[in-house]
mmCIF file of C-alpha atoms in Angstrom:
data_model
loop_
_atom_site.group_PDB
_atom_site.id
_atom_site.type_symbol
_atom_site.label_atom_id
_atom_site.label_comp_id
_atom_site.label_asym_id
_atom_site.label_seq_id
_atom_site.Cartn_x
_atom_site.Cartn_y
_atom_site.Cartn_z
ATOM 1 C CA UNK X 166 114.817 111.399 99.304
ATOM 2 C CA UNK X 167 112.084 112.587 96.382
ATOM 3 C CA UNK X 168 108.650 111.719 95.761
ATOM 4 C CA UNK X 169 107.059 110.352 93.062
ATOM 5 C CA UNK X 170 103.058 109.804 92.136
ATOM 6 C CA UNK X 171 102.597 107.038 89.810
ATOM 7 C CA UNK X 172 98.163 105.705 88.787
ATOM 8 C CA UNK X 173 97.252 109.363 91.983
ATOM 9 C CA UNK X 174 99.716 107.452 94.333
ATOM 10 C CA UNK X 175 102.785 109.092 95.964
ATOM 11 C CA UNK X 176 105.889 106.765 96.630
ATOM 12 C CA UNK X 177 108.786 108.053 98.039
ATOM 13 C CA UNK X 178 112.643 107.216 96.387
ATOM 14 C CA UNK X 179 115.635 107.625 99.948
ATOM 15 C CA UNK X 180 119.702 106.362 99.063
ATOM 16 C CA UNK X 181 120.194 102.741 99.809
ATOM 17 C CA UNK X 182 122.502 103.617 103.251
ATOM 18 C CA UNK X 183 119.161 105.019 104.733
ATOM 19 C CA UNK X 184 116.567 102.544 103.730
ATOM 20 C CA UNK X 185 118.702 99.852 105.453
ATOM 21 C CA UNK X 186 119.501 101.950 108.665
ATOM 22 C CA UNK X 187 115.390 102.123 108.611
ATOM 23 C CA UNK X 188 114.936 98.162 108.470
ATOM 24 C CA UNK X 189 117.572 97.720 110.861
ATOM 25 C CA UNK X 190 115.795 100.305 113.293
ATOM 26 C CA UNK X 191 112.194 98.188 112.235
ATOM 27 C CA UNK X 192 113.815 95.015 113.256
ATOM 28 C CA UNK X 193 115.602 96.439 116.545
ATOM 29 C CA UNK X 194 111.730 97.531 117.514
ATOM 30 C CA UNK X 195 110.276 93.569 116.920
ATOM 31 C CA UNK X 196 110.417 91.402 119.926
ATOM 32 C CA UNK X 197 111.847 88.773 118.950
ATOM 33 C CA UNK X 198 109.464 84.910 118.208
ATOM 34 C CA UNK X 199 108.924 82.727 120.802
ATOM 35 C CA UNK X 200 110.538 79.912 121.672
ATOM 36 C CA UNK X 201 108.894 76.334 122.462
ATOM 37 C CA UNK X 202 110.335 74.423 124.843
ATOM 38 C CA UNK X 203 110.802 70.892 124.497
ATOM 39 C CA UNK X 204 107.355 69.296 124.941
ATOM 40 C CA UNK X 205 105.776 72.571 123.510
ATOM 41 C CA UNK X 206 107.416 71.721 120.534
ATOM 42 C CA UNK X 207 106.887 68.719 120.335
ATOM 43 C CA UNK X 208 103.108 69.103 120.474
ATOM 44 C CA UNK X 209 102.227 71.705 117.793
ATOM 45 C CA UNK X 210 104.267 69.487 115.741
ATOM 46 C CA UNK X 211 102.189 66.895 116.389
ATOM 47 C CA UNK X 212 98.665 69.345 115.823
ATOM 48 C CA UNK X 213 100.170 70.050 112.965
ATOM 49 C CA UNK X 214 101.075 66.683 111.242
ATOM 50 C CA UNK X 215 97.469 65.381 111.749
ATOM 51 C CA UNK X 216 95.641 68.561 110.339
ATOM 52 C CA UNK X 217 98.214 67.920 107.436
ATOM 53 C CA UNK X 218 97.280 64.243 107.569
ATOM 54 C CA UNK X 219 93.253 64.795 107.564
ATOM 55 C CA UNK X 220 93.373 67.211 104.985
ATOM 56 C CA UNK X 221 94.680 64.071 102.941
#
């Protein structure tokens, strides 16, 4: 890992393998998005369509 300073901002360089490992760890910590039921999805999509139609 190497640090670089450009315009008074610090940046870190690291090998691609390490970067990918960090991405995997971060992805495992995030919770997956909640799936909507069919009924909820229909209501949500209708709400978005009505909002979109009102803007036009």
